[in-house]
Amino acid sequence: MKIPGREPKTPYQKEWEALLKKEKRLLEKRKQKKETAMNRLLAEKIPEKLQGTLDAAFEKAFHLIFEKGTGAIEKLYPKEKLEKEFKVNLYTDSVYGSRKTLHAFSRKAGRTGTRNLAVSGLAGVGMGILGIGLPDIPLFTGMILKCVYEIALNYGFNYTEEKERYFVLLLIEGAVSYGEHLEEAEDRIEKFIRTPEVPAGYDQKEQVSKTSRGLSKELLYMKFLQGIPVVGAVGGVYDAIYMKQISSYAGLKYQKRFLTGYRKIR
């Protein structure tokens, strides 16, 4: 029903407002991290050196994939098809300009996250049954990047340039952060969305270290548990839980970045 004197909201306005509501709910939930009973139980059993070992394992995995593994990851999804589908969605939206055609981008990205979630969960449980914890990190890191890369393509963004890798690393860091750390990551992410450039003095190795520390801190207990045969299947399930956390956050921020530049491409 149209209210006299008030212009109806455009599809863009509706999509933008829906995005902001989702973002607000997510940030509200992440103001403070709630430790689980399992984490408290495992805290006394974690070897002192495990945190540092996890940090190093994630760092090595990121560097290896960035330097030599991107091509291998791209073999796991139809990159050219995703690029074409984005262009088709963009053209369809330019013709019809409806909420449905605009929402097609986020709907496609959501399906991407769900698909990767299932694969990650199966892999994590399988590794956990075998008692494989630390060796799972390169696989899990590759799955994270695969998921984020596919989401990026759904919104028409490349991920091979240094500035795009910076954004990907920021997204992963933000996805596993809470409280003040999340606020700090949010500031950097929002700044990049407004002006997509790496900050002065940026060092990729330093950002890889920050992102790796965030992941290892969040996954410390579960990777320890995953290293125990059979019981480790419980820890492996958390690969899927954190994959969902990362894909949801990355999808939200890529959608925001897409909508921020939407009027320019229209």
Short mmCIF file of C-alpha atoms in Angstrom, two decimals:
data_model
loop_
_atom_site.label_atom_id
_atom_site.label_comp_id
_atom_site.label_asym_id
_atom_site.label_seq_id
_atom_site.Cartn_x
_atom_site.Cartn_y
_atom_site.Cartn_z
CA MET A 1 0.00 0.00 0.00
CA LYS A 2 1.41 3.35 -1.02
CA ILE A 3 1.41 6.00 1.72
CA PRO A 4 0.48 9.47 0.40
CA GLY A 5 3.47 11.78 0.25
CA ARG A 6 5.99 8.98 0.65
CA GLU A 7 7.93 7.48 -2.25
CA PRO A 8 8.01 3.65 -2.29
CA LYS A 9 11.39 2.10 -1.56
CA THR A 10 13.44 0.96 -4.50
CA PRO A 11 14.69 -2.65 -4.78
CA TYR A 12 18.16 -1.32 -3.97
CA GLN A 13 16.95 0.39 -0.78
CA LYS A 14 15.14 -2.75 0.34
CA GLU A 15 18.17 -4.95 -0.31
CA TRP A 16 20.50 -2.48 1.43
CA GLU A 17 18.27 -2.22 4.50
CA ALA A 18 17.95 -6.00 4.73
CA LEU A 19 21.75 -6.29 4.54
CA LEU A 20 22.27 -3.76 7.34
CA LYS A 21 19.82 -5.62 9.58
CA LYS A 22 21.69 -8.90 9.06
CA GLU A 23 24.99 -7.16 9.72
CA LYS A 24 23.68 -5.59 12.94
CA ARG A 25 22.42 -8.95 14.24
CA LEU A 26 25.76 -10.59 13.51
CA LEU A 27 27.78 -7.89 15.25
CA GLU A 28 25.47 -7.95 18.27
CA LYS A 29 26.05 -11.69 18.69
CA ARG A 30 29.81 -11.26 18.47
CA LYS A 31 30.29 -8.54 21.06
CA GLN A 32 31.66 -11.11 23.46
CA LYS A 33 32.89 -14.66 23.03
CA LYS A 34 31.13 -17.27 25.16
CA GLU A 35 33.39 -20.13 26.21
CA THR A 36 31.75 -23.54 25.93
CA ALA A 37 31.82 -26.21 28.61
CA MET A 38 33.93 -28.38 26.27
CA ASN A 39 36.54 -25.65 25.89
CA ARG A 40 36.76 -25.23 29.65
CA LEU A 41 37.18 -28.97 30.02
CA LEU A 42 39.93 -29.16 27.40
CA ALA A 43 41.79 -26.04 28.58
CA GLU A 44 43.90 -27.91 31.12
CA LYS A 45 44.85 -30.62 28.63
CA ILE A 46 46.17 -28.40 25.82
CA PRO A 47 49.99 -28.62 25.40
CA GLU A 48 51.64 -25.22 25.88
CA LYS A 49 53.31 -25.26 22.47
CA LEU A 50 50.18 -26.19 20.50
CA GLN A 51 49.07 -22.58 19.95
CA GLY A 52 52.38 -21.64 18.36
CA THR A 53 52.35 -24.81 16.27
CA LEU A 54 48.87 -23.99 14.98
CA ASP A 55 49.88 -20.41 14.20
CA ALA A 56 52.81 -21.64 12.12
CA ALA A 57 50.72 -24.30 10.38
CA PHE A 58 48.07 -21.80 9.24
CA GLU A 59 50.72 -19.30 8.13
CA LYS A 60 52.51 -21.94 6.09
CA ALA A 61 49.23 -23.04 4.51
CA PHE A 62 48.26 -19.49 3.47
CA HIS A 63 51.68 -18.72 2.00
CA LEU A 64 51.80 -22.02 0.12
CA ILE A 65 48.36 -21.53 -1.40
CA PHE A 66 48.96 -17.88 -2.32
CA GLU A 67 52.30 -18.73 -3.94
CA LYS A 68 51.52 -22.04 -5.63
CA GLY A 69 48.05 -23.31 -4.84
CA THR A 70 45.53 -20.89 -6.33
CA GLY A 71 45.48 -22.76 -9.63
CA ALA A 72 44.86 -26.04 -7.82
CA ILE A 73 41.93 -24.54 -5.88
CA GLU A 74 40.43 -23.14 -9.09
CA LYS A 75 40.21 -26.68 -10.47
CA LEU A 76 37.64 -27.41 -7.75
CA TYR A 77 34.99 -25.03 -9.10
CA PRO A 78 33.94 -23.72 -12.54
CA LYS A 79 35.53 -20.27 -12.43
CA GLU A 80 34.58 -19.23 -15.96
CA LYS A 81 31.00 -20.39 -15.45
CA LEU A 82 30.69 -18.34 -12.25
CA GLU A 83 32.07 -15.27 -14.01
CA LYS A 84 29.55 -15.70 -16.83
CA GLU A 85 26.68 -16.24 -14.39
CA PHE A 86 27.56 -13.00 -12.63
CA LYS A 87 27.42 -11.13 -15.95
CA VAL A 88 24.08 -12.76 -16.78
CA ASN A 89 22.67 -11.79 -13.38
CA LEU A 90 23.98 -8.26 -13.84
CA TYR A 91 22.38 -7.95 -17.27
CA THR A 92 19.09 -9.45 -16.05
CA ASP A 93 18.99 -6.96 -13.22
CA SER A 94 19.73 -4.09 -15.60
CA VAL A 95 16.69 -5.11 -17.65
CA TYR A 96 14.17 -5.87 -14.90
CA GLY A 97 15.58 -3.96 -11.93
CA SER A 98 13.46 -5.86 -9.39
CA ARG A 99 14.16 -7.02 -5.86
CA LYS A 100 14.22 -10.58 -7.18
CA THR A 101 16.91 -9.90 -9.78
CA LEU A 102 19.01 -7.91 -7.29
CA HIS A 103 18.64 -10.59 -4.64
CA ALA A 104 19.88 -13.22 -7.12
CA PHE A 105 23.51 -12.34 -6.31
CA SER A 106 23.23 -13.02 -2.57
CA ARG A 107 21.04 -16.08 -3.14
CA LYS A 108 23.72 -17.61 -5.39
CA ALA A 109 26.46 -16.75 -2.88
CA GLY A 110 24.43 -18.39 -0.12
CA ARG A 111 24.18 -21.64 -2.04
CA THR A 112 27.95 -21.54 -2.54
CA GLY A 113 28.50 -21.30 1.21
CA THR A 114 26.12 -24.18 1.91
CA ARG A 115 27.81 -26.44 -0.61
CA ASN A 116 31.28 -25.79 0.82
CA LEU A 117 29.93 -26.26 4.32
CA ALA A 118 28.87 -29.82 3.54
CA VAL A 119 32.22 -30.73 1.94
CA SER A 120 34.19 -29.24 4.82
CA GLY A 121 32.11 -31.10 7.39
CA LEU A 122 32.62 -34.46 5.70
CA ALA A 123 36.37 -33.89 5.36
CA GLY A 124 36.72 -32.74 8.98
CA VAL A 125 34.81 -35.71 10.40
CA GLY A 126 36.81 -38.11 8.25
CA MET A 127 40.09 -36.63 9.45
CA GLY A 128 38.83 -36.69 13.04
CA ILE A 129 37.91 -40.39 12.91
CA LEU A 130 41.50 -41.08 11.81
CA GLY A 131 42.90 -38.82 14.52
CA ILE A 132 44.30 -36.30 12.04
CA GLY A 133 44.30 -32.82 13.55
CA LEU A 134 47.24 -30.63 12.54
CA PRO A 135 47.67 -32.24 9.07
CA ASP A 136 44.06 -31.19 8.38
CA ILE A 137 45.03 -27.50 8.47
CA PRO A 138 46.27 -27.17 4.85
CA LEU A 139 43.08 -28.87 3.63
CA PHE A 140 40.86 -26.73 5.85
CA THR A 141 42.69 -23.53 4.83
CA GLY A 142 42.27 -24.48 1.18
CA MET A 143 38.56 -25.08 1.72
CA ILE A 144 38.18 -21.68 3.41
CA LEU A 145 39.86 -19.91 0.50
CA LYS A 146 37.88 -21.93 -2.05
CA CYS A 147 34.64 -20.87 -0.38
CA VAL A 148 35.61 -17.19 -0.14
CA TYR A 149 36.89 -17.16 -3.72
CA GLU A 150 33.61 -18.58 -5.03
CA ILE A 151 31.63 -16.00 -3.07
CA ALA A 152 33.85 -13.27 -4.53
CA LEU A 153 33.11 -14.49 -8.06
CA ASN A 154 29.37 -14.51 -7.34
CA TYR A 155 29.66 -10.76 -6.77
CA GLY A 156 32.01 -10.10 -9.69
CA PHE A 157 35.27 -9.66 -7.76
CA ASN A 158 38.67 -11.07 -8.65
CA TYR A 159 40.84 -12.46 -5.85
CA THR A 160 44.31 -12.73 -7.39
CA GLU A 161 45.54 -9.16 -6.93
CA GLU A 162 47.40 -8.20 -3.75
CA LYS A 163 44.64 -5.83 -2.63
CA GLU A 164 42.01 -8.54 -3.08
CA ARG A 165 44.05 -11.03 -1.09
CA TYR A 166 44.30 -8.40 1.62
CA PHE A 167 40.50 -8.16 1.65
CA VAL A 168 40.15 -11.97 1.76
CA LEU A 169 42.53 -12.16 4.73
CA LEU A 170 40.65 -9.37 6.48
CA LEU A 171 37.36 -11.20 6.00
CA ILE A 172 38.71 -14.43 7.49
CA GLU A 173 40.22 -12.53 10.41
CA GLY A 174 36.97 -10.67 11.04
CA ALA A 175 34.90 -13.84 10.77
CA VAL A 176 36.68 -15.47 13.74
CA SER A 177 36.96 -12.31 15.87
CA TYR A 178 34.96 -11.00 18.80
CA GLY A 179 34.65 -7.83 20.85
CA GLU A 180 37.31 -5.16 20.37
CA HIS A 181 39.25 -7.31 17.92
CA LEU A 182 36.17 -7.60 15.73
CA GLU A 183 35.58 -3.83 15.93
CA GLU A 184 39.16 -3.23 14.78
CA ALA A 185 38.79 -5.71 11.89
CA GLU A 186 35.44 -4.14 10.98
CA ASP A 187 37.05 -0.70 10.74
CA ARG A 188 39.65 -1.97 8.28
CA ILE A 189 37.08 -3.91 6.26
CA GLU A 190 34.71 -0.95 6.02
CA LYS A 191 37.57 1.32 5.00
CA PHE A 192 38.51 -1.08 2.21
CA ILE A 193 34.90 -1.29 1.03
CA ARG A 194 34.83 2.50 0.71
CA THR A 195 38.30 2.70 -0.85
CA PRO A 196 39.55 -0.67 -2.14
CA GLU A 197 43.28 -0.18 -1.68
CA VAL A 198 45.84 -1.72 0.65
CA PRO A 199 46.93 0.64 3.46
CA ALA A 200 50.30 2.37 3.35
CA GLY A 201 53.09 0.11 4.51
CA TYR A 202 51.01 -3.04 4.08
CA ASP A 203 52.92 -6.29 4.53
CA GLN A 204 51.13 -9.45 3.37
CA LYS A 205 53.21 -11.65 5.69
CA GLU A 206 52.12 -9.59 8.67
CA GLN A 207 48.45 -9.83 7.69
CA VAL A 208 48.78 -13.58 7.10
CA SER A 209 50.19 -13.85 10.63
CA LYS A 210 47.27 -11.88 12.11
CA THR A 211 44.69 -13.95 10.27
CA SER A 212 46.47 -17.19 11.18
CA ARG A 213 46.60 -16.25 14.86
CA GLY A 214 42.88 -15.52 14.81
CA LEU A 215 42.11 -18.89 13.24
CA SER A 216 44.42 -20.88 15.48
CA LYS A 217 43.12 -19.21 18.64
CA GLU A 218 39.54 -19.98 17.64
CA LEU A 219 40.26 -23.55 16.55
CA LEU A 220 42.80 -24.48 19.23
CA TYR A 221 40.57 -26.77 21.28
CA MET A 222 38.90 -28.42 18.33
CA LYS A 223 42.13 -29.20 16.48
CA PHE A 224 43.51 -30.72 19.69
CA LEU A 225 40.40 -32.89 20.00
CA GLN A 226 40.49 -33.75 16.30
CA GLY A 227 43.92 -35.32 16.81
CA ILE A 228 42.42 -38.07 18.96
CA PRO A 229 41.24 -41.06 16.85
CA VAL A 230 37.46 -41.65 16.72
CA VAL A 231 36.71 -39.01 19.37
CA GLY A 232 38.27 -36.52 16.99
CA ALA A 233 35.19 -36.78 14.78
CA VAL A 234 33.56 -34.31 17.19
CA GLY A 235 36.38 -31.87 16.58
CA GLY A 236 36.08 -32.45 12.85
CA VAL A 237 32.44 -31.36 12.92
CA TYR A 238 33.64 -27.93 13.99
CA ASP A 239 35.35 -27.51 10.61
CA ALA A 240 31.84 -27.17 9.20
CA ILE A 241 30.72 -24.86 12.01
CA TYR A 242 33.59 -22.45 11.42
CA MET A 243 33.23 -22.73 7.67
CA LYS A 244 29.65 -21.53 8.07
CA GLN A 245 30.82 -18.68 10.28
CA ILE A 246 33.42 -17.59 7.72
CA SER A 247 31.20 -18.01 4.66
CA SER A 248 28.32 -16.09 6.26
CA TYR A 249 30.57 -13.19 7.22
CA ALA A 250 32.37 -13.14 3.86
CA GLY A 251 29.05 -13.28 2.01
CA LEU A 252 27.72 -10.36 4.03
CA LYS A 253 30.76 -8.18 3.37
CA TYR A 254 31.02 -9.03 -0.32
CA GLN A 255 27.35 -8.21 -0.70
CA LYS A 256 27.93 -4.89 1.04
CA ARG A 257 30.87 -4.17 -1.22
CA PHE A 258 28.83 -5.07 -4.29
CA LEU A 259 25.87 -2.91 -3.25
CA THR A 260 28.20 -0.03 -2.36
CA GLY A 261 29.37 0.08 -5.97
CA TYR A 262 26.03 -1.03 -7.44
CA ARG A 263 24.87 2.39 -8.60
CA LYS A 264 28.13 2.95 -10.46
CA ILE A 265 27.77 -0.22 -12.54
CA ARG A 266 24.07 0.46 -13.16
#
